[in-house]
Amino acid sequence: MSDRVLEVDSVDAGYGDVQVLDDLSMHLQSEEIVCLVGPNGAGKSTVLKTVFGLLTPWEGSVRFRGEEISGAEPPDLVRKGMGYVPQVDNVFGSMTIDENLRMGGVSRESGLEETMDELYDRFDILDDKRRAKASTLSGGQRQVLAFARALMTEPDVLLIDEPSAGLAPNIVQDVFQNVQTVNELGTAILMVEQNAVEGLDISDRGYVLDQGTVRFEDDADALLDNPEVGQLYLGG
């Protein structure tokens, strides 16, 4: 399994004395999109926080490109090639778009300007507003900025938490298109998404979580076609 860039193996984790993840295992392969779906409280966002070092597993293992990273600090993981786009507070509203991107690349030693130019070319909505404060952007534009800022370190893996949360339905498809654009740049994506059908529709594989553990795992198309998954978790 040399193409596995991220492996979560038999992980228990939680907050204080409250266990959320229970013997949870999953993996992410190079250049694929994997979507985590399931009911509220299933532990989806907790998976991302545990992978990104915001929580330390109680038991089990998290490996990034074969290296054990359980307990590693987020800045160290960014330097190793991992990015994270949280659901809220994912841009600096008082800073311009240009300043946000520079903050995203603060750990880089070289190539900052070149990467910024590439991202402005890729996301032209940002190019048109370089000097605008992030607080003036629409919800969809903020998500684009959050993606671009996370890409400033050219990560191998990007963790995205609920990219469509709070957005108008007519904006959601644009956001998912941007997720695919990020993936086409060569970045593997592990995404939590409450809009399960839409999230799985752009994904290669998916995991259905319930009560902190994996209930189903399969190719995304197979999960969408699974009547049990549809009835219990997809509103089908």
PDB file of C-alpha atoms in Angstrom:
ATOM      1  CA  MET A   1       0.000   0.000   0.000  1.00  0.00           C
ATOM      2  CA  SER A   2       2.805   2.410  -0.902  1.00  0.00           C
ATOM      3  CA  ASP A   3       0.326   4.978  -2.257  1.00  0.00           C
ATOM      4  CA  ARG A   4      -1.355   5.444   1.122  1.00  0.00           C
ATOM      5  CA  VAL A   5      -0.474   8.943   2.298  1.00  0.00           C
ATOM      6  CA  LEU A   6      -2.600   8.846   5.444  1.00  0.00           C
ATOM      7  CA  GLU A   7      -3.550   5.912   7.686  1.00  0.00           C
ATOM      8  CA  VAL A   8      -5.726   5.965  10.801  1.00  0.00           C
ATOM      9  CA  ASP A   9      -5.514   2.651  12.623  1.00  0.00           C
ATOM     10  CA  SER A  10      -7.787   1.589  15.525  1.00  0.00           C
ATOM     11  CA  VAL A  11      -8.011   5.095  16.979  1.00  0.00           C
ATOM     12  CA  ASP A  12      -9.893   6.019  20.143  1.00  0.00           C
ATOM     13  CA  ALA A  13     -10.140   9.750  20.858  1.00  0.00           C
ATOM     14  CA  GLY A  14     -12.360  12.321  22.494  1.00  0.00           C
ATOM     15  CA  TYR A  15     -12.659  15.435  24.624  1.00  0.00           C
ATOM     16  CA  GLY A  16     -11.892  15.292  28.323  1.00  0.00           C
ATOM     17  CA  ASP A  17     -13.500  12.110  29.606  1.00  0.00           C
ATOM     18  CA  VAL A  18     -15.948  11.873  26.691  1.00  0.00           C
ATOM     19  CA  GLN A  19     -14.980   9.314  24.071  1.00  0.00           C
ATOM     20  CA  VAL A  20     -16.000  10.190  20.515  1.00  0.00           C
ATOM     21  CA  LEU A  21     -13.953   7.898  18.243  1.00  0.00           C
ATOM     22  CA  ASP A  22     -14.114   4.172  18.918  1.00  0.00           C
ATOM     23  CA  ASP A  23     -11.607   1.831  17.233  1.00  0.00           C
ATOM     24  CA  LEU A  24     -11.797   3.886  14.048  1.00  0.00           C
ATOM     25  CA  SER A  25      -9.680   2.939  11.021  1.00  0.00           C
ATOM     26  CA  MET A  26      -9.474   4.515   7.556  1.00  0.00           C
ATOM     27  CA  HIS A  27      -6.948   5.534   4.941  1.00  0.00           C
ATOM     28  CA  LEU A  28      -6.370   8.064   2.179  1.00  0.00           C
ATOM     29  CA  GLN A  29      -4.462   7.276  -0.991  1.00  0.00           C
ATOM     30  CA  SER A  30      -2.393   9.642  -3.064  1.00  0.00           C
ATOM     31  CA  GLU A  31      -4.382  12.112  -5.200  1.00  0.00           C
ATOM     32  CA  GLU A  32      -7.843  10.846  -4.234  1.00  0.00           C
ATOM     33  CA  ILE A  33     -10.834  12.508  -2.576  1.00  0.00           C
ATOM     34  CA  VAL A  34     -12.331  10.656   0.372  1.00  0.00           C
ATOM     35  CA  CYS A  35     -15.536  11.900   1.988  1.00  0.00           C
ATOM     36  CA  LEU A  36     -16.601  11.261   5.584  1.00  0.00           C
ATOM     37  CA  VAL A  37     -20.377  11.336   6.020  1.00  0.00           C
ATOM     38  CA  GLY A  38     -22.800  10.413   8.771  1.00  0.00           C
ATOM     39  CA  PRO A  39     -25.245  11.925  11.265  1.00  0.00           C
ATOM     40  CA  ASN A  40     -24.474  14.862  13.519  1.00  0.00           C
ATOM     41  CA  GLY A  41     -22.320  13.765  16.424  1.00  0.00           C
ATOM     42  CA  ALA A  42     -20.870  10.793  14.540  1.00  0.00           C
ATOM     43  CA  GLY A  43     -17.311  12.010  15.074  1.00  0.00           C
ATOM     44  CA  LYS A  44     -16.509  13.253  11.574  1.00  0.00           C
ATOM     45  CA  SER A  45     -14.870  16.541  12.550  1.00  0.00           C
ATOM     46  CA  THR A  46     -13.135  14.814  15.446  1.00  0.00           C
ATOM     47  CA  VAL A  47     -11.357  12.597  12.921  1.00  0.00           C
ATOM     48  CA  LEU A  48      -9.859  15.644  11.209  1.00  0.00           C
ATOM     49  CA  LYS A  49      -8.862  17.248  14.499  1.00  0.00           C
ATOM     50  CA  THR A  50      -7.177  14.022  15.607  1.00  0.00           C
ATOM     51  CA  VAL A  51      -5.298  13.646  12.331  1.00  0.00           C
ATOM     52  CA  PHE A  52      -4.166  17.287  12.402  1.00  0.00           C
ATOM     53  CA  GLY A  53      -2.848  17.156  15.952  1.00  0.00           C
ATOM     54  CA  LEU A  54      -5.568  19.247  17.577  1.00  0.00           C
ATOM     55  CA  LEU A  55      -6.450  16.129  19.574  1.00  0.00           C
ATOM     56  CA  THR A  56      -4.129  13.324  20.646  1.00  0.00           C
ATOM     57  CA  PRO A  57      -5.438   9.767  20.171  1.00  0.00           C
ATOM     58  CA  TRP A  58      -6.042   7.843  23.389  1.00  0.00           C
ATOM     59  CA  GLU A  59      -5.274   4.615  21.581  1.00  0.00           C
ATOM     60  CA  GLY A  60      -4.269   3.628  18.067  1.00  0.00           C
ATOM     61  CA  SER A  61      -2.045   5.122  15.414  1.00  0.00           C
ATOM     62  CA  VAL A  62      -2.066   7.913  12.838  1.00  0.00           C
ATOM     63  CA  ARG A  63       0.561   7.726  10.090  1.00  0.00           C
ATOM     64  CA  PHE A  64       1.395  10.288   7.424  1.00  0.00           C
ATOM     65  CA  ARG A  65       3.407   8.918   4.496  1.00  0.00           C
ATOM     66  CA  GLY A  66       4.357   5.995   6.732  1.00  0.00           C
ATOM     67  CA  GLU A  67       5.554   8.140   9.653  1.00  0.00           C
ATOM     68  CA  GLU A  68       3.805   7.970  13.018  1.00  0.00           C
ATOM     69  CA  ILE A  69       2.347  11.414  13.754  1.00  0.00           C
ATOM     70  CA  SER A  70       0.096  10.749  16.762  1.00  0.00           C
ATOM     71  CA  GLY A  71       0.561  13.688  19.092  1.00  0.00           C
ATOM     72  CA  ALA A  72       2.471  15.809  16.567  1.00  0.00           C
ATOM     73  CA  GLU A  73       1.800  19.565  16.667  1.00  0.00           C
ATOM     74  CA  PRO A  74      -0.123  21.201  13.768  1.00  0.00           C
ATOM     75  CA  PRO A  75       2.794  23.464  12.700  1.00  0.00           C
ATOM     76  CA  ASP A  76       5.007  20.394  12.394  1.00  0.00           C
ATOM     77  CA  LEU A  77       2.360  18.650  10.285  1.00  0.00           C
ATOM     78  CA  VAL A  78       2.089  21.676   7.992  1.00  0.00           C
ATOM     79  CA  ARG A  79       5.833  21.544   7.430  1.00  0.00           C
ATOM     80  CA  LYS A  80       5.568  17.821   6.672  1.00  0.00           C
ATOM     81  CA  GLY A  81       2.966  18.482   3.952  1.00  0.00           C
ATOM     82  CA  MET A  82      -0.492  18.520   5.538  1.00  0.00           C
ATOM     83  CA  GLY A  83      -3.083  21.302   5.344  1.00  0.00           C
ATOM     84  CA  TYR A  84      -6.344  21.893   7.213  1.00  0.00           C
ATOM     85  CA  VAL A  85      -9.378  24.025   6.352  1.00  0.00           C
ATOM     86  CA  PRO A  86     -11.647  24.238   9.423  1.00  0.00           C
ATOM     87  CA  GLN A  87     -15.365  24.850   9.131  1.00  0.00           C
ATOM     88  CA  VAL A  88     -15.290  28.233  10.891  1.00  0.00           C
ATOM     89  CA  ASP A  89     -12.694  30.961  11.396  1.00  0.00           C
ATOM     90  CA  ASN A  90     -10.804  29.751   8.335  1.00  0.00           C
ATOM     91  CA  VAL A  91      -9.709  33.194   7.071  1.00  0.00           C
ATOM     92  CA  PHE A  92      -8.439  36.391   8.703  1.00  0.00           C
ATOM     93  CA  GLY A  93     -11.264  38.834   8.096  1.00  0.00           C
ATOM     94  CA  SER A  94      -9.267  41.975   8.930  1.00  0.00           C
ATOM     95  CA  MET A  95      -6.535  41.080   6.422  1.00  0.00           C
ATOM     96  CA  THR A  96      -6.604  41.408   2.648  1.00  0.00           C
ATOM     97  CA  ILE A  97      -6.677  38.407   0.377  1.00  0.00           C
ATOM     98  CA  ASP A  98      -3.013  38.998  -0.412  1.00  0.00           C
ATOM     99  CA  GLU A  99      -2.143  39.117   3.302  1.00  0.00           C
ATOM    100  CA  ASN A 100      -4.137  35.941   3.974  1.00  0.00           C
ATOM    101  CA  LEU A 101      -2.184  34.069   1.335  1.00  0.00           C
ATOM    102  CA  ARG A 102       1.121  35.327   2.700  1.00  0.00           C
ATOM    103  CA  MET A 103       0.109  34.154   6.173  1.00  0.00           C
ATOM    104  CA  GLY A 104      -0.645  30.741   4.699  1.00  0.00           C
ATOM    105  CA  GLY A 105       2.875  30.554   3.331  1.00  0.00           C
ATOM    106  CA  VAL A 106       4.678  31.985   6.345  1.00  0.00           C
ATOM    107  CA  SER A 107       6.525  28.727   7.016  1.00  0.00           C
ATOM    108  CA  ARG A 108       7.961  28.594   3.487  1.00  0.00           C
ATOM    109  CA  GLU A 109      11.600  29.389   2.904  1.00  0.00           C
ATOM    110  CA  SER A 110      11.319  30.094  -0.830  1.00  0.00           C
ATOM    111  CA  GLY A 111       8.923  30.187  -3.787  1.00  0.00           C
ATOM    112  CA  LEU A 112       6.235  32.237  -2.034  1.00  0.00           C
ATOM    113  CA  GLU A 113       5.592  34.685  -4.856  1.00  0.00           C
ATOM    114  CA  GLU A 114       5.545  31.962  -7.507  1.00  0.00           C
ATOM    115  CA  THR A 115       2.957  29.943  -5.591  1.00  0.00           C
ATOM    116  CA  MET A 116       0.800  33.018  -5.031  1.00  0.00           C
ATOM    117  CA  ASP A 117       0.855  33.789  -8.754  1.00  0.00           C
ATOM    118  CA  GLU A 118      -0.155  30.219  -9.557  1.00  0.00           C
ATOM    119  CA  LEU A 119      -3.058  30.363  -7.114  1.00  0.00           C
ATOM    120  CA  TYR A 120      -4.248  33.716  -8.446  1.00  0.00           C
ATOM    121  CA  ASP A 121      -4.196  32.202 -11.931  1.00  0.00           C
ATOM    122  CA  ARG A 122      -6.145  29.177 -10.705  1.00  0.00           C
ATOM    123  CA  PHE A 123      -8.697  31.124  -8.624  1.00  0.00           C
ATOM    124  CA  ASP A 124      -9.341  34.260 -10.634  1.00  0.00           C
ATOM    125  CA  ILE A 125     -12.035  35.464  -8.206  1.00  0.00           C
ATOM    126  CA  LEU A 126      -9.181  36.106  -5.775  1.00  0.00           C
ATOM    127  CA  ASP A 127      -7.024  37.819  -8.386  1.00  0.00           C
ATOM    128  CA  ASP A 128      -9.756  40.393  -8.913  1.00  0.00           C
ATOM    129  CA  LYS A 129      -9.870  41.218  -5.188  1.00  0.00           C
ATOM    130  CA  ARG A 130      -6.244  41.022  -4.013  1.00  0.00           C
ATOM    131  CA  ARG A 131      -6.486  44.210  -1.914  1.00  0.00           C
ATOM    132  CA  ALA A 132      -9.974  43.544  -0.524  1.00  0.00           C
ATOM    133  CA  LYS A 133     -10.426  42.615   3.114  1.00  0.00           C
ATOM    134  CA  ALA A 134     -11.479  39.001   3.582  1.00  0.00           C
ATOM    135  CA  SER A 135     -14.415  40.233   5.678  1.00  0.00           C
ATOM    136  CA  THR A 136     -15.967  41.741   2.521  1.00  0.00           C
ATOM    137  CA  LEU A 137     -16.091  38.403   0.680  1.00  0.00           C
ATOM    138  CA  SER A 138     -19.180  36.251   0.253  1.00  0.00           C
ATOM    139  CA  GLY A 139     -19.352  32.859   1.955  1.00  0.00           C
ATOM    140  CA  GLY A 140     -18.337  31.040  -1.204  1.00  0.00           C
ATOM    141  CA  GLN A 141     -15.466  33.439  -1.866  1.00  0.00           C
ATOM    142  CA  ARG A 142     -14.230  32.959   1.699  1.00  0.00           C
ATOM    143  CA  GLN A 143     -14.098  29.216   1.123  1.00  0.00           C
ATOM    144  CA  VAL A 144     -12.061  29.741  -2.036  1.00  0.00           C
ATOM    145  CA  LEU A 145      -9.656  31.933  -0.041  1.00  0.00           C
ATOM    146  CA  ALA A 146      -9.452  29.291   2.715  1.00  0.00           C
ATOM    147  CA  PHE A 147      -8.585  26.623   0.137  1.00  0.00           C
ATOM    148  CA  ALA A 148      -5.986  28.849  -1.514  1.00  0.00           C
ATOM    149  CA  ARG A 149      -4.390  29.807   1.785  1.00  0.00           C
ATOM    150  CA  ALA A 150      -4.075  26.143   2.753  1.00  0.00           C
ATOM    151  CA  LEU A 151      -2.450  25.445  -0.625  1.00  0.00           C
ATOM    152  CA  MET A 152       0.296  28.012  -0.027  1.00  0.00           C
ATOM    153  CA  THR A 153       2.398  25.253   1.561  1.00  0.00           C
ATOM    154  CA  GLU A 154       1.737  22.941  -1.424  1.00  0.00           C
ATOM    155  CA  PRO A 155       0.417  20.146   0.828  1.00  0.00           C
ATOM    156  CA  ASP A 156       0.273  16.485  -0.130  1.00  0.00           C
ATOM    157  CA  VAL A 157      -2.887  16.080   1.964  1.00  0.00           C
ATOM    158  CA  LEU A 158      -5.630  18.605   2.685  1.00  0.00           C
ATOM    159  CA  LEU A 159      -8.229  18.094   5.420  1.00  0.00           C
ATOM    160  CA  ILE A 160     -11.463  20.019   4.748  1.00  0.00           C
ATOM    161  CA  ASP A 161     -14.256  20.316   7.318  1.00  0.00           C
ATOM    162  CA  GLU A 162     -17.765  20.972   5.954  1.00  0.00           C
ATOM    163  CA  PRO A 163     -16.868  23.141   2.939  1.00  0.00           C
ATOM    164  CA  SER A 164     -20.526  23.778   2.066  1.00  0.00           C
ATOM    165  CA  ALA A 165     -21.703  24.633   5.600  1.00  0.00           C
ATOM    166  CA  GLY A 166     -23.928  27.710   5.729  1.00  0.00           C
ATOM    167  CA  LEU A 167     -23.743  28.412   2.013  1.00  0.00           C
ATOM    168  CA  ALA A 168     -26.674  29.123  -0.277  1.00  0.00           C
ATOM    169  CA  PRO A 169     -27.615  26.147  -2.482  1.00  0.00           C
ATOM    170  CA  ASN A 170     -26.598  27.984  -5.657  1.00  0.00           C
ATOM    171  CA  ILE A 171     -23.072  28.439  -4.246  1.00  0.00           C
ATOM    172  CA  VAL A 172     -22.558  24.871  -3.044  1.00  0.00           C
ATOM    173  CA  GLN A 173     -21.775  23.440  -6.481  1.00  0.00           C
ATOM    174  CA  ASP A 174     -19.138  26.133  -7.027  1.00  0.00           C
ATOM    175  CA  VAL A 175     -17.494  25.185  -3.745  1.00  0.00           C
ATOM    176  CA  PHE A 176     -17.429  21.497  -4.660  1.00  0.00           C
ATOM    177  CA  GLN A 177     -15.950  22.406  -8.032  1.00  0.00           C
ATOM    178  CA  ASN A 178     -13.185  24.203  -6.174  1.00  0.00           C
ATOM    179  CA  VAL A 179     -12.582  21.113  -4.047  1.00  0.00           C
ATOM    180  CA  GLN A 180     -12.098  19.169  -7.268  1.00  0.00           C
ATOM    181  CA  THR A 181      -9.771  21.893  -8.568  1.00  0.00           C
ATOM    182  CA  VAL A 182      -7.620  21.547  -5.452  1.00  0.00           C
ATOM    183  CA  ASN A 183      -7.493  17.788  -5.986  1.00  0.00           C
ATOM    184  CA  GLU A 184      -6.502  18.245  -9.628  1.00  0.00           C
ATOM    185  CA  LEU A 185      -3.453  20.171  -8.399  1.00  0.00           C
ATOM    186  CA  GLY A 186      -2.234  16.844  -6.996  1.00  0.00           C
ATOM    187  CA  THR A 187      -3.451  17.176  -3.416  1.00  0.00           C
ATOM    188  CA  ALA A 188      -5.201  14.240  -1.732  1.00  0.00           C
ATOM    189  CA  ILE A 189      -8.300  15.368   0.162  1.00  0.00           C
ATOM    190  CA  LEU A 190     -10.015  14.004   3.258  1.00  0.00           C
ATOM    191  CA  MET A 191     -13.302  15.891   3.507  1.00  0.00           C
ATOM    192  CA  VAL A 192     -16.103  15.971   6.049  1.00  0.00           C
ATOM    193  CA  GLU A 193     -19.412  16.897   4.441  1.00  0.00           C
ATOM    194  CA  GLN A 194     -22.946  17.076   5.833  1.00  0.00           C
ATOM    195  CA  ASN A 195     -24.364  17.257   2.297  1.00  0.00           C
ATOM    196  CA  ALA A 196     -23.588  13.570   1.930  1.00  0.00           C
ATOM    197  CA  VAL A 197     -24.892  12.991  -1.588  1.00  0.00           C
ATOM    198  CA  GLU A 198     -23.116  16.032  -3.018  1.00  0.00           C
ATOM    199  CA  GLY A 199     -19.912  15.216  -1.163  1.00  0.00           C
ATOM    200  CA  LEU A 200     -19.826  11.605  -2.287  1.00  0.00           C
ATOM    201  CA  ASP A 201     -20.657  12.642  -5.838  1.00  0.00           C
ATOM    202  CA  ILE A 202     -17.239  14.294  -6.254  1.00  0.00           C
ATOM    203  CA  SER A 203     -15.317  11.698  -4.224  1.00  0.00           C
ATOM    204  CA  ASP A 204     -13.447   8.527  -5.098  1.00  0.00           C
ATOM    205  CA  ARG A 205     -14.285   6.716  -1.859  1.00  0.00           C
ATOM    206  CA  GLY A 206     -16.287   7.322   1.269  1.00  0.00           C
ATOM    207  CA  TYR A 207     -16.699   6.296   4.871  1.00  0.00           C
ATOM    208  CA  VAL A 208     -20.006   6.399   6.738  1.00  0.00           C
ATOM    209  CA  LEU A 209     -19.441   7.119  10.424  1.00  0.00           C
ATOM    210  CA  ASP A 210     -21.912   6.525  13.234  1.00  0.00           C
ATOM    211  CA  GLN A 211     -21.232   6.763  16.960  1.00  0.00           C
ATOM    212  CA  GLY A 212     -17.538   7.265  16.393  1.00  0.00           C
ATOM    213  CA  THR A 213     -16.809   4.251  14.247  1.00  0.00           C
ATOM    214  CA  VAL A 214     -16.974   3.255  10.581  1.00  0.00           C
ATOM    215  CA  ARG A 215     -20.288   1.612   9.656  1.00  0.00           C
ATOM    216  CA  PHE A 216     -19.722   1.450   5.893  1.00  0.00           C
ATOM    217  CA  GLU A 217     -16.761   2.012   3.585  1.00  0.00           C
ATOM    218  CA  ASP A 218     -16.709   1.655  -0.201  1.00  0.00           C
ATOM    219  CA  ASP A 219     -16.243   3.428  -3.490  1.00  0.00           C
ATOM    220  CA  ALA A 220     -18.328   6.592  -3.455  1.00  0.00           C
ATOM    221  CA  ASP A 221     -20.618   5.376  -6.246  1.00  0.00           C
ATOM    222  CA  ALA A 222     -21.258   2.116  -4.395  1.00  0.00           C
ATOM    223  CA  LEU A 223     -22.212   3.965  -1.219  1.00  0.00           C
ATOM    224  CA  LEU A 224     -24.598   6.178  -3.178  1.00  0.00           C
ATOM    225  CA  ASP A 225     -26.199   3.075  -4.682  1.00  0.00           C
ATOM    226  CA  ASN A 226     -26.373   1.139  -1.390  1.00  0.00           C
ATOM    227  CA  PRO A 227     -30.048   1.107  -0.288  1.00  0.00           C
ATOM    228  CA  GLU A 228     -29.187   0.627   3.387  1.00  0.00           C
ATOM    229  CA  VAL A 229     -26.783   3.542   3.368  1.00  0.00           C
ATOM    230  CA  GLY A 230     -29.334   5.625   1.480  1.00  0.00           C
ATOM    231  CA  GLN A 231     -32.149   4.894   3.889  1.00  0.00           C
ATOM    232  CA  LEU A 232     -30.172   5.341   7.084  1.00  0.00           C
ATOM    233  CA  TYR A 233     -27.733   8.127   6.229  1.00  0.00           C
ATOM    234  CA  LEU A 234     -28.412   9.788   2.887  1.00  0.00           C
ATOM    235  CA  GLY A 235     -32.087  10.587   3.241  1.00  0.00           C
ATOM    236  CA  GLY A 236     -33.030   8.077   0.542  1.00  0.00           C
TER     237      GLY A 236
END
